[in-house]
């Protein structure tokens, strides 16, 4: 179906009904704190998408469209932007959207491994366990969708810098508990705000709008879970643990956010890389967009007392606050 629309209809198959049945826990004495995952499982059973079917992969890329809302471009509002032709602007936002999708894949790989490690040896009959596997399945579909999307946008393989890739490797191997779930939440929230704008924007190429719509719908479940897990795991945490995890989450967030737009996008859009990088770094409009979009996230981090002073310094450096 999709392509012409940014609002795919949910799949309703017999297989899904069966999944919904499995979400019902037969044991009445099961602890109440699995209510959230029980509800998320039911939601996933009724509203999930198969990007292989929903996204229009066939229609060739129409270069009259942007890849993202221009206002989200790292160069929007700069002198360089004013000098660019409309064609160059569209190519830049397409490369930027592909870069954000590629960074999304990188983070989703980290996330899937952390969640899988977290449920290792846990009770497979529990909603928590089944929800975790459901979230991994959704992320797996997202990553394939982002990969195909970036390819269709005509982008090369954008990957974070070597040092950041290695930091990610350490993080996905070592992070657990609230550090893992709060970092997951930051990445998901930052992506969510951009994608909500792009999915509604008629200047954005239709297949990208469908991709963003699918992601926004399914990620709202993931964010609910990440918020819930962060809260639960921090309940009763002492001062030192809170300080340590607040710092780890802030550093992880800094590298995730600063890796969103790869420095090579400018050259691939036919621009002068050094000039573009310098103007993007000084772009107050883009910093303001990031700050305003992260207001809700920062409120949440403050409410669970993860906005410690050292953490705040990193969020400020990444222009999230
Ligand atoms: Fe995702
Ligand atoms: Fe997610």
Short mmCIF file of C-alpha atoms and ligand atoms in Angstrom, two decimals:
data_model
loop_
_atom_site.label_atom_id
_atom_site.label_comp_id
_atom_site.label_asym_id
_atom_site.label_seq_id
_atom_site.Cartn_x
_atom_site.Cartn_y
_atom_site.Cartn_z
CA UNK A 1 0.00 0.00 0.00
CA UNK A 2 2.04 2.98 1.30
CA UNK A 3 4.06 5.49 -0.65
CA UNK A 4 1.09 7.66 -1.43
CA UNK A 5 0.31 7.92 2.24
CA UNK A 6 2.28 8.57 5.40
CA UNK A 7 -0.26 6.73 7.51
CA UNK A 8 -0.13 3.01 7.01
CA UNK A 9 -2.97 0.91 8.31
CA UNK A 10 -2.20 -1.58 11.04
CA UNK A 11 -1.78 -5.21 10.08
CA UNK A 12 -4.56 -7.42 11.33
CA UNK A 13 -3.68 -11.04 10.86
CA UNK A 14 -4.68 -14.19 12.63
CA UNK A 15 -1.12 -14.53 13.86
CA UNK A 16 -1.46 -11.26 15.70
CA UNK A 17 -4.62 -12.35 17.46
CA UNK A 18 -2.69 -15.35 18.68
CA UNK A 19 0.07 -13.08 20.00
CA UNK A 20 -2.55 -11.02 21.83
CA UNK A 21 -3.76 -14.22 23.48
CA UNK A 22 -0.26 -14.99 24.68
CA UNK A 23 -0.06 -11.57 26.30
CA UNK A 24 -2.73 -12.61 28.82
CA UNK A 25 -1.07 -13.93 31.91
CA UNK A 26 -3.05 -16.84 33.33
CA UNK A 27 -1.56 -16.59 36.82
CA UNK A 28 -3.60 -14.11 38.90
CA UNK A 29 -0.86 -13.69 41.50
CA UNK A 30 1.70 -12.38 39.01
CA UNK A 31 3.08 -9.12 40.37
CA UNK A 32 1.34 -5.97 39.26
CA UNK A 33 4.44 -4.28 37.93
CA UNK A 34 4.19 -6.36 34.78
CA UNK A 35 0.97 -4.53 33.91
CA UNK A 36 2.91 -2.13 31.72
CA UNK A 37 4.53 -4.85 29.63
CA UNK A 38 1.23 -6.73 29.43
CA UNK A 39 -0.39 -3.61 27.94
CA UNK A 40 2.55 -3.02 25.60
CA UNK A 41 2.29 -6.57 24.30
CA UNK A 42 -1.40 -6.09 23.59
CA UNK A 43 -0.66 -2.79 21.83
CA UNK A 44 2.03 -4.39 19.69
CA UNK A 45 -0.38 -7.17 18.74
CA UNK A 46 -2.96 -4.69 17.44
CA UNK A 47 -0.74 -1.94 16.00
CA UNK A 48 2.46 -3.08 14.32
CA UNK A 49 3.80 -2.59 10.83
CA UNK A 50 5.78 -4.64 8.41
CA UNK A 51 7.99 -2.06 6.64
CA UNK A 52 8.76 -4.55 3.85
CA UNK A 53 5.10 -4.26 2.85
CA UNK A 54 4.05 -0.80 4.10
CA UNK A 55 6.88 1.32 2.68
CA UNK A 56 6.93 2.12 -1.03
CA UNK A 57 10.33 0.73 -1.99
CA UNK A 58 9.56 0.49 -5.71
CA UNK A 59 8.89 4.08 -6.83
CA UNK A 60 12.23 5.67 -7.81
CA UNK A 61 13.46 8.51 -5.57
CA UNK A 62 11.81 11.81 -6.54
CA UNK A 63 14.48 14.47 -6.10
CA UNK A 64 11.88 17.23 -5.92
CA UNK A 65 11.41 16.25 -2.29
CA UNK A 66 13.40 16.83 0.86
CA UNK A 67 14.64 13.96 3.02
CA UNK A 68 13.74 15.83 6.21
CA UNK A 69 12.02 19.07 7.16
CA UNK A 70 14.45 21.79 6.04
CA UNK A 71 14.12 23.53 9.42
CA UNK A 72 15.85 20.47 10.92
CA UNK A 73 18.86 20.78 8.63
CA UNK A 74 22.09 21.50 10.48
CA UNK A 75 22.68 24.37 8.03
CA UNK A 76 19.18 25.89 8.05
CA UNK A 77 19.37 29.58 8.87
CA UNK A 78 23.10 29.94 8.11
CA UNK A 79 24.73 32.13 5.45
CA UNK A 80 25.68 28.96 3.59
CA UNK A 81 22.04 27.84 3.49
CA UNK A 82 21.02 31.16 1.94
CA UNK A 83 23.60 30.70 -0.81
CA UNK A 84 22.52 27.14 -1.61
CA UNK A 85 20.12 26.34 -4.45
CA UNK A 86 16.84 24.58 -3.60
CA UNK A 87 18.28 21.48 -5.24
CA UNK A 88 21.34 21.53 -2.95
CA UNK A 89 19.15 22.04 0.10
CA UNK A 90 17.02 19.03 -0.83
CA UNK A 91 20.11 16.90 -1.42
CA UNK A 92 21.50 17.97 1.96
CA UNK A 93 18.33 17.10 3.88
CA UNK A 94 18.21 13.73 2.08
CA UNK A 95 21.80 13.00 3.15
CA UNK A 96 21.07 14.22 6.68
CA UNK A 97 17.96 12.03 6.95
CA UNK A 98 19.99 9.03 5.74
CA UNK A 99 22.66 9.81 8.31
CA UNK A 100 20.12 10.02 11.13
CA UNK A 101 18.66 6.68 9.99
CA UNK A 102 22.16 5.13 9.93
CA UNK A 103 22.92 6.41 13.42
CA UNK A 104 19.52 4.99 14.38
CA UNK A 105 20.67 1.56 13.17
CA UNK A 106 23.89 1.85 15.17
CA UNK A 107 21.97 2.69 18.31
CA UNK A 108 19.28 0.06 17.73
CA UNK A 109 22.03 -2.57 17.51
CA UNK A 110 23.41 -1.42 20.86
CA UNK A 111 19.93 -1.39 22.33
CA UNK A 112 18.97 -4.86 21.09
CA UNK A 113 22.08 -6.35 22.68
CA UNK A 114 21.52 -4.58 25.99
CA UNK A 115 17.89 -5.71 26.18
CA UNK A 116 18.80 -9.27 25.21
CA UNK A 117 21.50 -9.38 27.91
CA UNK A 118 19.02 -7.98 30.41
CA UNK A 119 16.51 -10.82 29.94
CA UNK A 120 19.05 -13.63 29.73
CA UNK A 121 17.97 -16.38 32.16
CA UNK A 122 14.77 -14.54 33.18
CA UNK A 123 11.32 -16.15 33.29
CA UNK A 124 10.22 -16.68 29.66
CA UNK A 125 6.57 -17.02 30.66
CA UNK A 126 6.49 -13.46 32.04
CA UNK A 127 5.09 -10.46 30.09
CA UNK A 128 8.37 -8.59 30.79
CA UNK A 129 10.38 -11.26 29.00
CA UNK A 130 7.99 -11.52 26.07
CA UNK A 131 7.75 -7.76 25.72
CA UNK A 132 11.56 -7.48 25.62
CA UNK A 133 11.72 -9.93 22.72
CA UNK A 134 8.86 -8.06 21.01
CA UNK A 135 10.76 -4.78 21.32
CA UNK A 136 13.87 -6.41 19.87
CA UNK A 137 11.80 -7.74 16.96
CA UNK A 138 10.43 -4.23 16.32
CA UNK A 139 13.91 -2.71 16.45
CA UNK A 140 15.19 -5.37 14.08
CA UNK A 141 12.49 -4.42 11.56
CA UNK A 142 13.29 -0.72 12.10
CA UNK A 143 16.98 -1.23 11.37
CA UNK A 144 16.25 -3.05 8.12
CA UNK A 145 13.78 -0.28 7.23
CA UNK A 146 16.36 2.46 7.99
CA UNK A 147 19.01 0.60 5.99
CA UNK A 148 16.78 0.33 2.94
CA UNK A 149 15.64 3.94 3.40
CA UNK A 150 19.20 5.30 3.55
CA UNK A 151 20.11 3.30 0.47
CA UNK A 152 17.08 4.60 -1.41
CA UNK A 153 18.04 8.15 -0.45
CA UNK A 154 21.30 7.60 -2.32
CA UNK A 155 23.51 7.79 0.76
CA UNK A 156 26.74 5.93 1.47
CA UNK A 157 27.23 3.96 4.72
CA UNK A 158 27.31 6.65 7.40
CA UNK A 159 28.84 5.34 10.60
CA UNK A 160 29.95 7.15 13.75
CA UNK A 161 33.65 8.00 14.14
CA UNK A 162 35.96 5.10 15.06
CA UNK A 163 36.40 6.26 18.68
CA UNK A 164 32.63 6.59 19.11
CA UNK A 165 32.05 3.16 17.56
CA UNK A 166 34.46 1.68 20.11
CA UNK A 167 32.83 3.56 23.00
CA UNK A 168 29.50 2.13 21.80
CA UNK A 169 31.03 -1.34 21.76
CA UNK A 170 32.07 -0.94 25.41
CA UNK A 171 28.72 0.58 26.38
CA UNK A 172 26.61 -2.18 24.83
CA UNK A 173 28.78 -4.81 26.54
CA UNK A 174 28.85 -3.25 29.99
CA UNK A 175 25.81 -1.03 30.53
CA UNK A 176 22.89 -2.48 32.46
CA UNK A 177 19.88 -1.45 34.53
CA UNK A 178 18.91 2.21 34.58
CA UNK A 179 22.02 3.28 32.61
CA UNK A 180 20.96 1.08 29.69
CA UNK A 181 17.27 2.05 29.77
CA UNK A 182 17.80 5.79 30.31
CA UNK A 183 20.29 5.93 27.41
CA UNK A 184 17.80 4.04 25.25
CA UNK A 185 15.17 6.59 26.21
CA UNK A 186 17.33 9.60 25.30
CA UNK A 187 18.10 8.22 21.83
CA UNK A 188 14.46 7.32 21.22
CA UNK A 189 13.11 10.68 22.42
CA UNK A 190 15.53 12.76 20.33
CA UNK A 191 14.67 10.78 17.21
CA UNK A 192 10.96 10.90 18.01
CA UNK A 193 10.65 14.67 17.98
CA UNK A 194 12.38 15.04 14.60
CA UNK A 195 10.44 12.20 13.04
CA UNK A 196 7.08 13.60 14.19
CA UNK A 197 7.85 16.75 12.20
CA UNK A 198 9.12 14.88 9.14
CA UNK A 199 6.19 12.45 8.93
CA UNK A 200 3.68 15.34 8.67
CA UNK A 201 5.76 17.47 6.28
CA UNK A 202 4.55 17.43 2.67
CA UNK A 203 7.96 18.65 1.47
CA UNK A 204 9.44 15.35 2.68
CA UNK A 205 9.58 12.44 0.21
CA UNK A 206 6.54 10.15 0.86
CA UNK A 207 8.45 6.92 1.56
CA UNK A 208 10.49 8.68 4.28
CA UNK A 209 7.26 9.99 5.80
CA UNK A 210 5.93 6.42 5.96
CA UNK A 211 9.17 5.22 7.58
CA UNK A 212 8.95 7.99 10.17
CA UNK A 213 5.29 7.30 10.84
CA UNK A 214 5.95 3.62 11.48
CA UNK A 215 8.86 4.47 13.75
CA UNK A 216 6.96 7.08 15.76
CA UNK A 217 4.02 4.71 16.38
CA UNK A 218 6.14 1.75 17.47
CA UNK A 219 8.67 3.79 19.43
CA UNK A 220 5.97 5.29 21.64
CA UNK A 221 5.74 1.81 23.22
CA UNK A 222 9.50 1.58 23.61
CA UNK A 223 9.68 4.98 25.29
CA UNK A 224 6.94 4.03 27.73
CA UNK A 225 8.87 0.88 28.62
CA UNK A 226 12.20 2.72 28.92
CA UNK A 227 10.67 5.37 31.20
CA UNK A 228 9.04 2.69 33.33
CA UNK A 229 12.24 0.63 33.61
CA UNK A 230 14.36 3.68 34.41
CA UNK A 231 11.97 4.68 37.21
CA UNK A 232 11.71 1.14 38.59
CA UNK A 233 15.43 0.46 38.59
CA UNK A 234 16.29 3.81 40.15
CA UNK A 235 13.80 3.39 42.99
CA UNK A 236 15.89 2.93 46.07
CA UNK A 237 19.19 3.69 44.32
CA UNK A 238 21.73 5.35 46.57
CA UNK A 239 23.57 8.62 45.94
CA UNK A 240 26.69 7.09 44.41
CA UNK A 241 24.82 4.80 42.03
CA UNK A 242 22.63 7.66 40.89
CA UNK A 243 25.61 9.94 40.32
CA UNK A 244 27.48 7.28 38.39
CA UNK A 245 24.58 6.30 36.18
CA UNK A 246 23.51 9.91 35.57
CA UNK A 247 27.02 10.56 34.29
CA UNK A 248 27.17 7.45 32.09
CA UNK A 249 23.77 8.23 30.56
CA UNK A 250 24.75 11.84 29.84
CA UNK A 251 28.02 10.82 28.16
CA UNK A 252 26.23 8.17 26.09
CA UNK A 253 23.58 10.75 25.11
CA UNK A 254 26.26 13.22 24.11
CA UNK A 255 27.87 10.78 21.68
CA UNK A 256 24.54 9.57 20.30
CA UNK A 257 23.27 13.08 19.61
CA UNK A 258 26.55 14.42 18.21
CA UNK A 259 26.79 11.38 15.90
CA UNK A 260 23.34 11.93 14.37
CA UNK A 261 24.57 13.93 11.39
CA UNK A 262 27.77 12.52 9.96
CA UNK A 263 30.42 15.08 8.93
CA UNK A 264 30.57 13.51 5.46
CA UNK A 265 26.98 14.46 4.57
CA UNK A 266 28.11 17.89 3.35
CA UNK A 267 30.59 16.55 0.81
CA UNK A 268 28.02 14.02 -0.39
CA UNK A 269 25.57 16.88 -0.89
CA UNK A 270 28.20 18.62 -3.05
CA UNK A 271 29.10 21.24 -0.43
CA UNK A 272 32.40 22.50 0.95
CA UNK A 273 32.80 20.22 3.96
CA UNK A 274 34.95 22.49 6.10
CA UNK A 275 32.79 25.56 5.62
CA UNK A 276 29.61 23.55 6.19
CA UNK A 277 31.00 21.98 9.37
CA UNK A 278 32.05 25.36 10.75
CA UNK A 279 28.66 26.95 10.05
CA UNK A 280 26.74 23.92 11.33
CA UNK A 281 28.70 23.99 14.59
CA UNK A 282 27.85 27.65 15.11
CA UNK A 283 24.22 27.29 14.03
CA UNK A 284 22.12 28.74 16.86
CA UNK A 285 18.87 27.88 15.08
CA UNK A 286 19.69 24.17 15.10
CA UNK A 287 20.80 24.27 18.73
CA UNK A 288 17.50 25.94 19.65
CA UNK A 289 15.55 23.23 17.76
CA UNK A 290 17.37 20.52 19.72
CA UNK A 291 16.84 22.27 23.05
CA UNK A 292 13.14 22.89 22.59
CA UNK A 293 12.54 19.34 21.36
CA UNK A 294 14.25 17.85 24.42
CA UNK A 295 12.32 19.82 27.03
CA UNK A 296 10.04 16.89 27.91
CA UNK A 297 12.94 14.49 28.09
CA UNK A 298 14.89 16.79 30.41
CA UNK A 299 11.83 17.11 32.66
CA UNK A 300 11.72 13.32 32.91
CA UNK A 301 15.45 13.02 33.66
CA UNK A 302 15.04 15.70 36.34
CA UNK A 303 12.07 13.85 37.84
CA UNK A 304 14.13 10.68 38.27
CA UNK A 305 17.05 12.82 39.52
CA UNK A 306 19.41 11.93 36.68
CA UNK A 307 20.13 15.59 35.92
CA UNK A 308 23.12 15.82 38.22
CA UNK A 309 25.61 18.68 37.78
CA UNK A 310 28.21 16.70 35.79
CA UNK A 311 25.43 15.19 33.64
CA UNK A 312 23.99 18.63 32.98
CA UNK A 313 27.33 19.78 31.56
CA UNK A 314 27.16 17.06 28.89
CA UNK A 315 23.53 17.78 28.03
CA UNK A 316 24.47 21.45 27.62
CA UNK A 317 27.42 20.56 25.40
CA UNK A 318 25.11 18.50 23.19
CA UNK A 319 22.60 21.44 23.20
CA UNK A 320 19.87 19.30 24.70
CA UNK A 321 19.19 21.80 27.47
FE1 LIG B 1 13.41 1.78 16.52
FE1 LIG B 2 12.98 1.66 20.17
#
